CSV table of C-alpha atoms and ligand atoms in Angstrom, one decimal:
chain,number,residue,atom,x,y,z
A,1284,MET,CA,44.8,2.7,-45.3
A,1285,ILE,CA,41.6,4.9,-46.3
A,1286,VAL,CA,41.0,8.7,-44.7
A,1287,GLY,CA,37.7,9.7,-44.9
A,1288,VAL,CA,36.4,12.9,-45.0
A,1289,PRO,CA,32.8,14.0,-43.9
A,1290,LYS,CA,31.2,17.4,-44.5
A,1291,GLU,CA,31.0,19.2,-41.6
A,1292,ILE,CA,27.9,19.5,-39.9
A,1293,TYR,CA,28.2,22.3,-37.2
A,1294,PRO,CA,25.9,24.8,-38.5
A,1295,LYS,CA,26.8,27.1,-40.9
A,1296,GLU,CA,30.3,25.5,-41.1
A,1297,ARG,CA,32.3,25.8,-44.6
A,1298,ARG,CA,35.1,24.6,-44.1
A,1299,VAL,CA,36.3,21.1,-44.9
A,1300,ALA,CA,39.3,18.9,-43.1
A,1301,LEU,CA,40.9,18.1,-46.6
A,1302,VAL,CA,42.2,20.0,-49.9
A,1303,PRO,CA,42.1,18.6,-52.6
A,1304,ALA,CA,45.8,19.8,-53.1
A,1305,VAL,CA,47.6,17.4,-50.5
A,1306,ILE,CA,45.8,14.2,-52.0
A,1307,PRO,CA,48.6,13.5,-54.1
A,1308,ASN,CA,50.9,13.6,-51.0
A,1309,LEU,CA,48.6,11.2,-48.7
A,1310,LYS,CA,48.7,9.0,-52.1
A,1311,LYS,CA,52.1,8.6,-52.1
A,1312,ALA,CA,52.1,8.0,-48.0
A,1313,GLY,CA,50.1,4.7,-48.8
A,1314,LEU,CA,47.0,7.0,-48.0
A,1315,ASP,CA,43.8,6.5,-50.4
A,1316,VAL,CA,41.1,9.4,-49.8
A,1317,VAL,CA,37.6,8.9,-49.5
A,1318,VAL,CA,35.5,12.2,-49.5
A,1319,GLU,CA,31.9,12.5,-48.8
A,1320,ALA,CA,30.3,14.9,-52.0
A,1321,ALA,CA,29.8,17.9,-51.5
A,1322,ALA,CA,32.2,18.4,-48.4
A,1323,GLY,CA,34.3,21.2,-50.0
A,1324,ILE,CA,32.0,22.9,-51.5
A,1325,GLY,CA,31.3,25.6,-49.3
A,1326,ALA,CA,34.6,26.4,-49.2
A,1327,GLY,CA,35.2,26.5,-52.8
A,1328,TYR,CA,36.5,23.1,-53.3
A,1329,PRO,CA,34.6,21.1,-55.3
A,1330,ASP,CA,34.0,17.4,-56.0
A,1331,ALA,CA,35.2,17.4,-59.3
A,1332,GLU,CA,39.0,18.8,-58.0
A,1333,TYR,CA,38.7,15.9,-55.5
A,1334,ALA,CA,38.0,13.3,-58.3
A,1335,GLU,CA,41.1,15.0,-60.8
A,1336,LYS,CA,43.6,14.5,-57.5
A,1337,GLY,CA,42.7,11.1,-56.6
A,1338,ALA,CA,40.4,11.0,-54.6
A,1339,ARG,CA,36.9,8.6,-54.5
A,1340,LEU,CA,33.5,10.6,-53.8
A,1341,ALA,CA,31.0,8.8,-51.2
A,1342,ALA,CA,27.5,9.2,-51.8
A,1343,ASN,CA,26.6,10.0,-47.8
A,1344,ARG,CA,28.6,10.4,-44.5
A,1345,ALA,CA,27.7,6.6,-43.4
A,1346,GLU,CA,29.4,5.9,-46.2
A,1347,VAL,CA,32.6,7.7,-45.1
A,1348,PHE,CA,32.5,6.1,-41.4
A,1349,GLN,CA,31.9,2.9,-42.6
A,1350,THR,CA,34.9,3.4,-45.1
A,1351,ALA,CA,37.6,5.0,-43.3
A,1352,ASP,CA,40.1,3.7,-41.1
A,1353,ILE,CA,40.8,7.9,-40.4
A,1354,VAL,CA,38.0,9.8,-40.5
A,1355,ALA,CA,39.2,13.6,-40.5
A,1356,GLN,CA,37.4,16.1,-39.6
A,1357,PHE,CA,37.1,19.8,-38.3
A,1358,LEU,CA,35.0,20.1,-35.6
A,1359,CYS,CA,34.5,16.1,-34.0
A,1360,HIS,CA,32.2,15.7,-31.5
A,1361,GLY,CA,33.3,17.8,-28.9
A,1362,ALA,CA,34.3,21.2,-30.6
A,1363,ASN,CA,31.1,20.6,-32.3
A,1364,ASP,CA,28.4,21.0,-29.7
A,1365,LYS,CA,25.2,21.6,-31.4
A,1366,THR,CA,25.7,18.2,-33.9
A,1367,GLY,CA,28.5,16.5,-33.0
A,1368,SER,CA,26.2,13.5,-31.7
A,1369,THR,CA,24.7,12.4,-34.7
A,1370,ASP,CA,28.7,10.8,-35.8
A,1371,LEU,CA,28.7,9.0,-32.7
A,1372,PRO,CA,26.6,5.6,-33.7
A,1373,LEU,CA,29.1,6.0,-36.7
A,1374,MET,CA,31.9,5.4,-35.3
A,1375,ARG,CA,33.6,2.5,-35.4
A,1376,LYS,CA,35.7,0.5,-32.5
A,1377,GLY,CA,39.4,0.8,-33.8
A,1378,GLN,CA,38.8,3.7,-36.1
A,1379,VAL,CA,40.7,7.0,-35.9
A,1380,VAL,CA,38.8,9.7,-35.1
A,1381,LEU,CA,41.0,13.2,-36.0
A,1382,GLY,CA,40.0,16.9,-35.3
A,1383,PHE,CA,39.3,19.6,-33.0
A,1384,VAL,CA,37.8,17.5,-30.0
A,1385,ARG,CA,37.6,20.5,-27.4
A,1386,PRO,CA,39.8,18.1,-24.6
A,1387,LEU,CA,39.4,20.6,-21.8
A,1388,GLY,CA,36.0,20.8,-22.4
A,1389,THR,CA,33.5,18.7,-21.1
A,1390,VAL,CA,34.1,15.2,-19.1
A,1391,LYS,CA,31.1,14.2,-21.0
A,1392,THR,CA,31.7,14.3,-24.7
A,1393,LEU,CA,35.1,12.4,-24.5
A,1394,GLN,CA,33.8,9.6,-22.4
A,1395,GLU,CA,30.9,9.1,-25.3
A,1396,ILE,CA,33.9,9.1,-27.9
A,1397,ALA,CA,36.3,6.6,-25.6
A,1398,GLU,CA,32.5,4.6,-25.5
A,1399,ARG,CA,32.7,3.9,-29.2
A,1400,GLY,CA,36.4,2.5,-29.1
A,1401,VAL,CA,37.6,4.6,-31.5
A,1402,MET,CA,40.9,6.8,-31.0
A,1403,ALA,CA,41.2,10.4,-30.7
A,1404,PHE,CA,43.2,12.5,-31.6
A,1405,SER,CA,42.7,16.2,-30.7
A,1406,VAL,CA,44.4,18.6,-32.5
A,1407,GLU,CA,44.0,21.3,-29.6
A,1408,LEU,CA,46.8,18.6,-28.3
A,1409,MET,CA,49.3,19.4,-30.9
A,1410,PRO,CA,52.7,20.0,-28.9
A,1411,ARG,CA,54.5,23.6,-29.9
A,1412,THR,CA,57.8,22.1,-31.3
A,1413,THR,CA,59.8,22.8,-34.4
A,1414,ARG,CA,58.8,19.1,-35.4
A,1415,ALA,CA,55.4,19.9,-34.7
A,1416,GLN,CA,54.7,22.9,-36.5
A,1417,SER,CA,53.7,21.9,-39.7
A,1418,MET,CA,50.9,20.0,-37.8
A,1419,ASP,CA,49.9,23.4,-35.4
A,1420,ALA,CA,46.4,23.3,-36.6
A,1421,LEU,CA,45.5,26.1,-33.6
A,1422,SER,CA,47.9,28.6,-35.0
A,1423,SER,CA,47.1,28.4,-38.2
A,1424,MET,CA,42.9,29.0,-37.7
A,1425,ALA,CA,44.2,31.7,-35.0
A,1426,THR,CA,46.2,33.4,-38.1
A,1427,ILE,CA,43.1,33.3,-39.9
A,1428,CYS,CA,40.9,34.9,-36.9
A,1429,GLY,CA,44.0,37.5,-36.4
A,1430,TYR,CA,43.3,38.6,-39.8
A,1431,LYS,CA,39.6,38.5,-40.4
A,1432,ALA,CA,39.3,40.7,-36.5
A,1433,VAL,CA,41.1,43.4,-38.4
A,1434,VAL,CA,39.1,43.5,-41.1
A,1435,LEU,CA,35.8,43.3,-40.1
A,1436,ALA,CA,37.0,46.2,-37.5
A,1437,ALA,CA,37.8,48.1,-40.5
A,1438,ASP,CA,34.4,47.7,-42.0
A,1439,THR,CA,32.7,48.4,-39.2
A,1440,LEU,CA,34.7,51.8,-37.8
A,1441,PRO,CA,33.0,54.7,-39.4
A,1442,ARG,CA,36.8,55.9,-39.9
A,1443,ILE,CA,39.4,54.2,-42.6
A,1444,PHE,CA,42.5,53.2,-41.4
A,1445,PRO,CA,45.2,54.9,-43.2
A,1446,MET,CA,47.0,58.3,-42.7
A,1447,LEU,CA,45.4,60.8,-46.1
A,1448,THR,CA,46.6,63.6,-47.0
A,1449,THR,CA,43.9,65.2,-49.8
A,1450,ALA,CA,43.3,68.8,-50.9
A,1451,ALA,CA,40.1,68.6,-48.7
A,1452,GLY,CA,42.4,67.5,-45.1
A,1453,THR,CA,44.3,65.3,-43.6
A,1454,ILE,CA,42.4,62.4,-41.7
A,1455,THR,CA,44.7,60.4,-39.2
A,1456,PRO,CA,45.7,57.4,-38.7
A,1457,ALA,CA,43.2,54.8,-37.4
A,1458,ARG,CA,44.7,53.4,-33.9
A,1459,VAL,CA,44.6,50.3,-33.0
A,1460,LEU,CA,44.8,48.0,-29.9
A,1461,ILE,CA,45.4,44.3,-29.6
A,1462,ILE,CA,45.3,42.6,-26.3
A,1463,GLY,CA,47.3,39.1,-25.9
A,1464,ALA,CA,50.0,39.4,-28.9
A,1465,GLY,CA,50.0,35.4,-29.4
A,1466,VAL,CA,49.8,33.8,-32.7
A,1467,ALA,CA,46.2,35.9,-33.5
A,1468,GLY,CA,47.3,39.2,-31.2
A,1469,LEU,CA,50.4,39.4,-33.6
A,1470,GLN,CA,48.7,38.3,-37.3
A,1471,ALA,CA,46.1,41.2,-35.7
A,1472,ILE,CA,49.2,43.7,-36.1
A,1473,ALA,CA,50.3,43.0,-39.2
A,1474,THR,CA,47.0,43.5,-40.5
A,1475,ALA,CA,46.0,46.6,-39.1
A,1476,ARG,CA,49.7,47.6,-40.0
A,1477,ARG,CA,48.8,46.2,-43.7
A,1478,LEU,CA,45.5,48.8,-43.5
A,1479,GLY,CA,47.1,51.8,-42.8
A,1480,GLY,CA,46.5,51.7,-39.1
A,1481,VAL,CA,48.8,53.1,-36.3
A,1482,ALA,CA,48.7,49.4,-34.1
A,1483,SER,CA,49.8,48.7,-30.3
A,1484,ALA,CA,49.8,45.9,-28.6
A,1485,TYR,CA,50.1,44.4,-24.2
A,1486,ASP,CA,51.1,41.2,-23.5
A,1487,MET,CA,51.2,40.2,-19.6
A,1488,ARG,CA,54.5,37.6,-21.5
A,1489,PRO,CA,57.6,39.8,-21.5
A,1490,ALA,CA,58.8,37.6,-24.6
A,1491,ALA,CA,56.1,39.0,-26.6
A,1492,LYS,CA,57.5,42.4,-26.7
A,1493,GLU,CA,60.3,41.7,-29.7
A,1494,GLN,CA,57.4,40.1,-31.3
A,1495,VAL,CA,54.8,43.0,-31.3
A,1496,GLN,CA,57.9,45.5,-32.2
A,1497,SER,CA,59.1,43.3,-34.9
A,1498,LEU,CA,55.9,44.1,-37.0
A,1499,GLY,CA,55.9,47.7,-36.2
A,1500,GLY,CA,53.4,47.3,-33.5
A,1501,ARG,CA,54.3,49.4,-30.4
A,1502,PHE,CA,54.0,47.7,-27.3
A,1503,VAL,CA,52.6,49.2,-24.5
A,1504,GLU,CA,54.6,48.4,-21.1
A,1505,LEU,CA,51.8,48.3,-18.1
A,1506,PRO,CA,54.4,48.6,-14.7
A,1507,ILE,CA,53.1,45.1,-13.1
A,1508,GLU,CA,55.0,42.1,-13.7
A,1509,ALA,CA,53.1,38.5,-14.4
A,1510,LYS,CA,54.1,35.5,-11.9
A,1511,ASP,CA,55.1,33.0,-14.3
A,1512,ALA,CA,53.8,34.3,-17.4
A,1513,GLN,CA,54.2,31.6,-19.6
A,1514,ASP,CA,54.1,27.6,-19.1
A,1515,ALA,CA,56.9,25.5,-20.9
A,1516,ARG,CA,54.7,24.8,-23.6
A,1517,GLY,CA,54.7,28.7,-24.4
A,1518,TYR,CA,50.7,29.4,-23.4
A,1519,GLY,CA,50.0,32.4,-21.0
A,1520,LYS,CA,49.4,31.6,-17.7
A,1521,ALA,CA,46.3,32.5,-15.7
A,1522,GLN,CA,47.2,35.4,-13.1
A,1523,ASP,CA,45.4,36.1,-9.6
A,1524,GLU,CA,42.1,38.4,-9.7
A,1525,THR,CA,44.4,41.3,-8.3
A,1526,PHE,CA,46.9,40.8,-11.2
A,1527,TYR,CA,43.6,41.5,-13.6
A,1528,GLN,CA,42.1,44.1,-11.8
A,1529,LYS,CA,45.6,46.1,-12.0
A,1530,GLN,CA,45.8,45.1,-15.7
A,1531,ARG,CA,42.7,46.8,-16.0
A,1532,GLU,CA,43.4,50.1,-14.0
A,1533,LEU,CA,46.4,50.8,-16.6
A,1534,LEU,CA,44.7,49.8,-19.7
A,1535,GLY,CA,42.1,52.4,-19.6
A,1536,LYS,CA,43.4,55.2,-21.0
A,1537,THR,CA,45.0,53.1,-23.6
A,1538,VAL,CA,41.6,51.5,-24.6
A,1539,ALA,CA,40.0,55.4,-24.5
A,1540,GLU,CA,42.5,56.6,-27.0
A,1541,SER,CA,42.1,53.4,-29.2
A,1542,ASP,CA,39.6,53.7,-32.3
A,1543,VAL,CA,39.6,49.7,-32.4
A,1544,VAL,CA,40.4,47.0,-29.9
A,1545,VAL,CA,41.1,43.3,-30.7
A,1546,THR,CA,41.0,41.4,-27.6
A,1547,ALA,CA,42.6,37.7,-28.0
A,1548,ALA,CA,44.1,37.3,-24.2
A,1549,VAL,CA,43.3,33.8,-23.2
A,1550,ILE,CA,43.8,30.9,-21.3
A,1551,PRO,CA,43.6,27.7,-22.2
A,1552,GLY,CA,41.2,25.4,-20.9
A,1553,LYS,CA,40.2,28.5,-18.5
A,1554,LYS,CA,37.8,31.3,-18.6
A,1555,SER,CA,40.0,34.4,-20.0
A,1556,PRO,CA,39.9,37.1,-18.1
A,1557,VAL,CA,38.2,40.5,-18.5
A,1558,LEU,CA,40.8,43.1,-19.2
A,1559,VAL,CA,38.0,45.5,-20.9
A,1560,THR,CA,35.3,46.6,-18.1
A,1561,LYS,CA,31.8,48.6,-19.3
A,1562,ASP,CA,33.5,51.9,-17.5
A,1563,MET,CA,36.5,51.5,-19.9
A,1564,VAL,CA,33.9,50.7,-23.0
A,1565,ALA,CA,31.7,54.0,-21.9
A,1566,LYS,CA,35.3,56.1,-21.9
A,1567,MET,CA,35.9,55.0,-26.1
A,1568,ALA,CA,34.6,57.2,-28.7
A,1569,PRO,CA,31.7,56.8,-30.6
A,1570,GLY,CA,31.8,54.2,-33.1
A,1571,SER,CA,35.0,52.8,-31.8
A,1572,VAL,CA,35.0,48.6,-32.4
A,1573,ILE,CA,36.0,45.7,-30.2
A,1574,VAL,CA,36.4,42.7,-31.5
A,1575,ASP,CA,37.1,40.1,-28.8
A,1576,LEU,CA,38.4,37.0,-29.8
A,1577,ALA,CA,38.4,35.2,-26.4
A,1578,ALA,CA,34.2,35.8,-26.5
A,1579,GLU,CA,34.4,31.5,-26.7
A,1580,ARG,CA,35.3,31.7,-23.8
A,1581,GLY,CA,33.3,34.2,-21.3
A,1582,GLY,CA,35.3,37.0,-23.5
A,1583,ASN,CA,38.2,39.6,-22.6
A,1584,CYS,CA,35.3,42.3,-22.7
A,1585,GLU,CA,32.9,42.9,-19.7
A,1586,LEU,CA,30.5,43.5,-22.1
A,1587,THR,CA,31.2,40.9,-25.0
A,1588,LYS,CA,27.7,38.7,-25.9
A,1589,PRO,CA,28.6,35.4,-26.7
A,1590,ASP,CA,28.7,34.9,-30.5
A,1591,GLU,CA,26.6,38.3,-31.2
A,1592,ILE,CA,27.4,41.9,-32.1
A,1593,VAL,CA,26.5,44.1,-29.7
A,1594,VAL,CA,26.3,48.1,-29.6
A,1595,GLU,CA,27.3,49.6,-26.2
A,1596,HIS,CA,28.1,53.5,-25.3
A,1597,ASP,CA,27.8,53.5,-29.1
A,1598,VAL,CA,30.8,51.4,-29.2
A,1599,THR,CA,30.2,47.6,-31.1
A,1600,ILE,CA,31.7,44.7,-29.7
A,1601,ILE,CA,31.7,41.6,-31.8
A,1602,GLY,CA,32.0,37.9,-30.2
A,1603,GLU,CA,30.9,36.2,-32.9
A,1604,PHE,CA,32.4,32.7,-32.4
A,1605,ASN,CA,35.4,30.9,-34.5
A,1606,LEU,CA,35.8,33.6,-37.2
A,1607,ALA,CA,38.0,31.4,-39.0
A,1608,ALA,CA,35.0,30.0,-40.2
A,1609,ALA,CA,34.2,32.9,-42.2
A,1610,VAL,CA,37.2,32.4,-43.9
A,1611,PRO,CA,36.6,28.6,-45.4
A,1612,TYR,CA,39.0,28.8,-48.3
A,1613,HIS,CA,42.1,29.5,-46.6
A,1614,ALA,CA,41.2,28.0,-42.9
A,1615,SER,CA,40.7,24.8,-44.7
A,1616,ALA,CA,43.9,24.8,-47.4
A,1617,LEU,CA,45.6,26.1,-43.6
A,1618,TYR,CA,44.4,23.1,-41.9
A,1619,GLY,CA,44.2,20.5,-44.9
A,1620,ARG,CA,48.0,20.9,-44.5
A,1621,ASN,CA,47.9,20.7,-40.7
A,1622,VAL,CA,46.2,17.5,-40.7
A,1623,SER,CA,47.9,15.7,-44.2
A,1624,ALA,CA,51.5,16.9,-42.1
A,1625,PHE,CA,49.3,14.9,-39.2
A,1626,LEU,CA,48.4,11.9,-41.3
A,1627,GLN,CA,52.0,11.4,-43.1
A,1628,HIS,CA,53.1,11.1,-39.2
A,1629,LEU,CA,50.7,8.8,-38.0
A,1630,VAL,CA,50.6,6.7,-40.4
A,1631,LYS,CA,53.7,4.7,-42.2
A,1632,GLU,CA,54.3,2.4,-44.7
A,1633,GLY,CA,50.3,2.4,-44.7
A,1634,LYS,CA,50.1,1.6,-41.1
A,1635,LEU,CA,49.2,3.2,-38.1
A,1636,ASN,CA,52.3,3.8,-36.3
A,1637,LEU,CA,51.5,4.5,-32.6
A,1638,ASP,CA,54.7,5.2,-30.9
A,1639,MET,CA,54.1,6.4,-27.3
A,1640,LYS,CA,57.2,7.4,-27.1
A,1641,ASP,CA,56.7,10.2,-29.8
A,1642,GLU,CA,55.9,13.0,-28.0
A,1643,ILE,CA,53.6,14.4,-31.2
A,1644,ILE,CA,51.2,10.9,-30.6
A,1645,ARG,CA,51.6,10.7,-27.0
A,1646,GLU,CA,50.0,14.3,-25.7
A,1647,THR,CA,47.7,14.1,-29.2
A,1648,LEU,CA,45.8,10.9,-28.7
A,1649,VAL,CA,42.8,11.3,-26.3
A,1650,THR,CA,41.1,8.1,-26.6
A,1651,GLN,CA,42.1,4.5,-26.8
A,1652,ASP,CA,40.2,0.9,-25.9
A,1653,GLY,CA,36.8,3.2,-24.9
A,1654,GLU,CA,39.3,4.9,-22.0
A,1655,ILE,CA,40.5,8.7,-22.2
A,1656,VAL,CA,44.4,7.7,-22.1
A,1657,ASN,CA,45.8,11.5,-22.3
A,1658,ALA,CA,47.7,11.7,-19.4
A,1659,ARG,CA,47.3,15.7,-19.6
A,1660,VAL,CA,43.5,15.2,-19.9
A,1661,ARG,CA,42.7,13.1,-16.6
A,1662,GLU,CA,44.6,15.4,-14.7
A,1663,PHE,CA,42.9,18.6,-16.5
A,1664,PHE,CA,39.2,16.5,-15.1
A,1665,GLY,CA,40.9,15.3,-11.7
A,1666,LEU,CA,40.7,11.5,-13.8
A,1667,PRO,CA,43.1,9.4,-11.5
A,1668,ALA,CA,46.1,8.8,-13.6
A,1669,LEU,CA,46.0,5.3,-16.1
A,1670,ALA,CA,48.7,2.7,-15.0
A,1671,VAL,CA,51.4,2.1,-17.7
A,1672,LYS,CA,51.2,-0.3,-19.8
A,1673,VAL,CA,54.7,-2.3,-20.9
B,2218,NAD,N1,55.6,25.9,-32.7
B,2218,NAD,C1,56.0,26.9,-31.9
B,2218,NAD,O1,56.6,27.0,-31.2
B,2218,NAD,C2,54.6,27.4,-31.5
B,2218,NAD,C3,53.4,27.2,-31.9
B,2218,NAD,C4,52.4,28.7,-31.9
B,2218,NAD,C5,52.8,29.5,-31.0
B,2218,NAD,N2,53.9,29.4,-30.0
B,2218,NAD,C6,54.0,31.0,-29.3
B,2218,NAD,O2,53.1,30.8,-28.3
B,2218,NAD,C7,52.8,31.9,-28.0
B,2218,NAD,C8,51.4,32.2,-27.5
B,2218,NAD,O3,50.8,32.3,-28.5
B,2218,NAD,P1,49.4,31.6,-28.4
B,2218,NAD,O4,48.9,32.4,-29.9
B,2218,NAD,O5,48.9,30.2,-28.5
B,2218,NAD,O6,48.6,32.3,-27.5
B,2218,NAD,P2,47.5,32.1,-26.8
B,2218,NAD,O7,45.7,32.0,-27.8
B,2218,NAD,O8,47.3,30.8,-25.8
B,2218,NAD,O9,47.0,33.0,-25.9
B,2218,NAD,C9,47.1,34.5,-26.5
B,2218,NAD,C10,47.6,35.3,-25.8
B,2218,NAD,O10,47.2,35.8,-24.9
B,2218,NAD,C11,47.9,36.4,-23.6
B,2218,NAD,N3,47.5,36.3,-22.4
B,2218,NAD,C12,46.8,35.6,-21.9
B,2218,NAD,N4,46.3,37.0,-20.3
B,2218,NAD,C13,46.4,37.9,-20.7
B,2218,NAD,C14,46.4,39.0,-19.9
B,2218,NAD,N5,45.3,38.3,-18.7
B,2218,NAD,N6,46.9,39.9,-20.4
B,2218,NAD,C15,47.9,40.2,-21.1
B,2218,NAD,N7,48.0,38.6,-22.2
B,2218,NAD,C16,47.4,38.1,-21.7
B,2218,NAD,C17,49.1,35.4,-23.9
B,2218,NAD,O11,50.0,35.1,-23.0
B,2218,NAD,C18,49.2,35.0,-25.0
B,2218,NAD,O12,50.5,35.6,-26.0
B,2218,NAD,C19,53.0,32.7,-28.9
B,2218,NAD,O13,54.7,33.8,-28.6
B,2218,NAD,C20,53.4,32.1,-30.0
B,2218,NAD,O14,54.8,33.0,-30.7
B,2218,NAD,C21,55.1,29.1,-31.0
């Protein structure tokens, strides 16, 4: 089977879905790789490196889609909501398309993909099991985002992070608050600590406390308890407005005392809760920085502007989308390994192995034979359940 890697076409996207290092393993698994010329260049992987590892280079995108049994992308149509639709006419019936699909985004894009007759696999729907861990692209990207959020904040803050004792006086360390201690939040804690900042974090899931503490962060305890804070997949569950209101009241003082706030409290498929209001921002010291990792879903901060950096009440609020794309070399390296593991799971002895009893296959397959087939996605969009094929 042939895996095709087109160049990413989202504006300014520099990442690439497969890196040269994973090609030998794919070849061992019976997969040949075709890469569009210059697909990896923006991430620091020149064509020559792909060729050296045994990939064939294709002159253009159409050739990749024409040749490939499986097309591996970062942002497929759906996740690429700007230029992704240009791939639709290139898709071939029976072809596999794999990558970020934004399965809980809009049903129209999923239907458009389904109508092309392709089998689309969404990496966002990867189950959170030990077996699937090597294929968990969401965690890979969240790790990079958490790191980059703190590096950006450190670069913007008019203070330095570490405590310094010098002949010219003592400098106190930067106080960094992380709201939402999932994968991104935990990486933000680790990065803030490495830079010498004092990190504290809050999450509504009680299980997060131990993880925050194990990274040397202080866990902010609030005297409220979320109802069913966590779903079966380990994701936070949406709460009602009364709960969020209480959270805002209780978080006010801690936010005001922080130099940097990184917000990463997201709920899959839902608008993110507002946890930092404009009044809370106004009480922060001038020069403080907020990095809102939830910006793409409406933001955790009331003053966040989608995909922009704004200054309000002398506080810089960074709402840029997709920070992982700003670290293309390592984002591609991690994603490439996730995709490679996924491909080796999908293909057995050179053939597609669509074992629907396997939860990794069943839960990530979104479209097949012209239909949206994923049970979770159908339920999310209120589509009737499909009859089980026997
Ligand atoms: N394979 C695996 O077992 C696996 C893989 C990935 C993540 N995880 C775990 O799953 C958990 C969630 O990680 P994630 O990165 O997917 O999270 P996420 O990106 O879905 O959400 C970020 C965090 O925000 C928190 N949050 C949401 N609303 C909030 C609110 N109103 N107030 C405070 N916090 C709020 C959530 O509890 C979550 O921890 C973590 O414990 C992570 O370690 C496990």
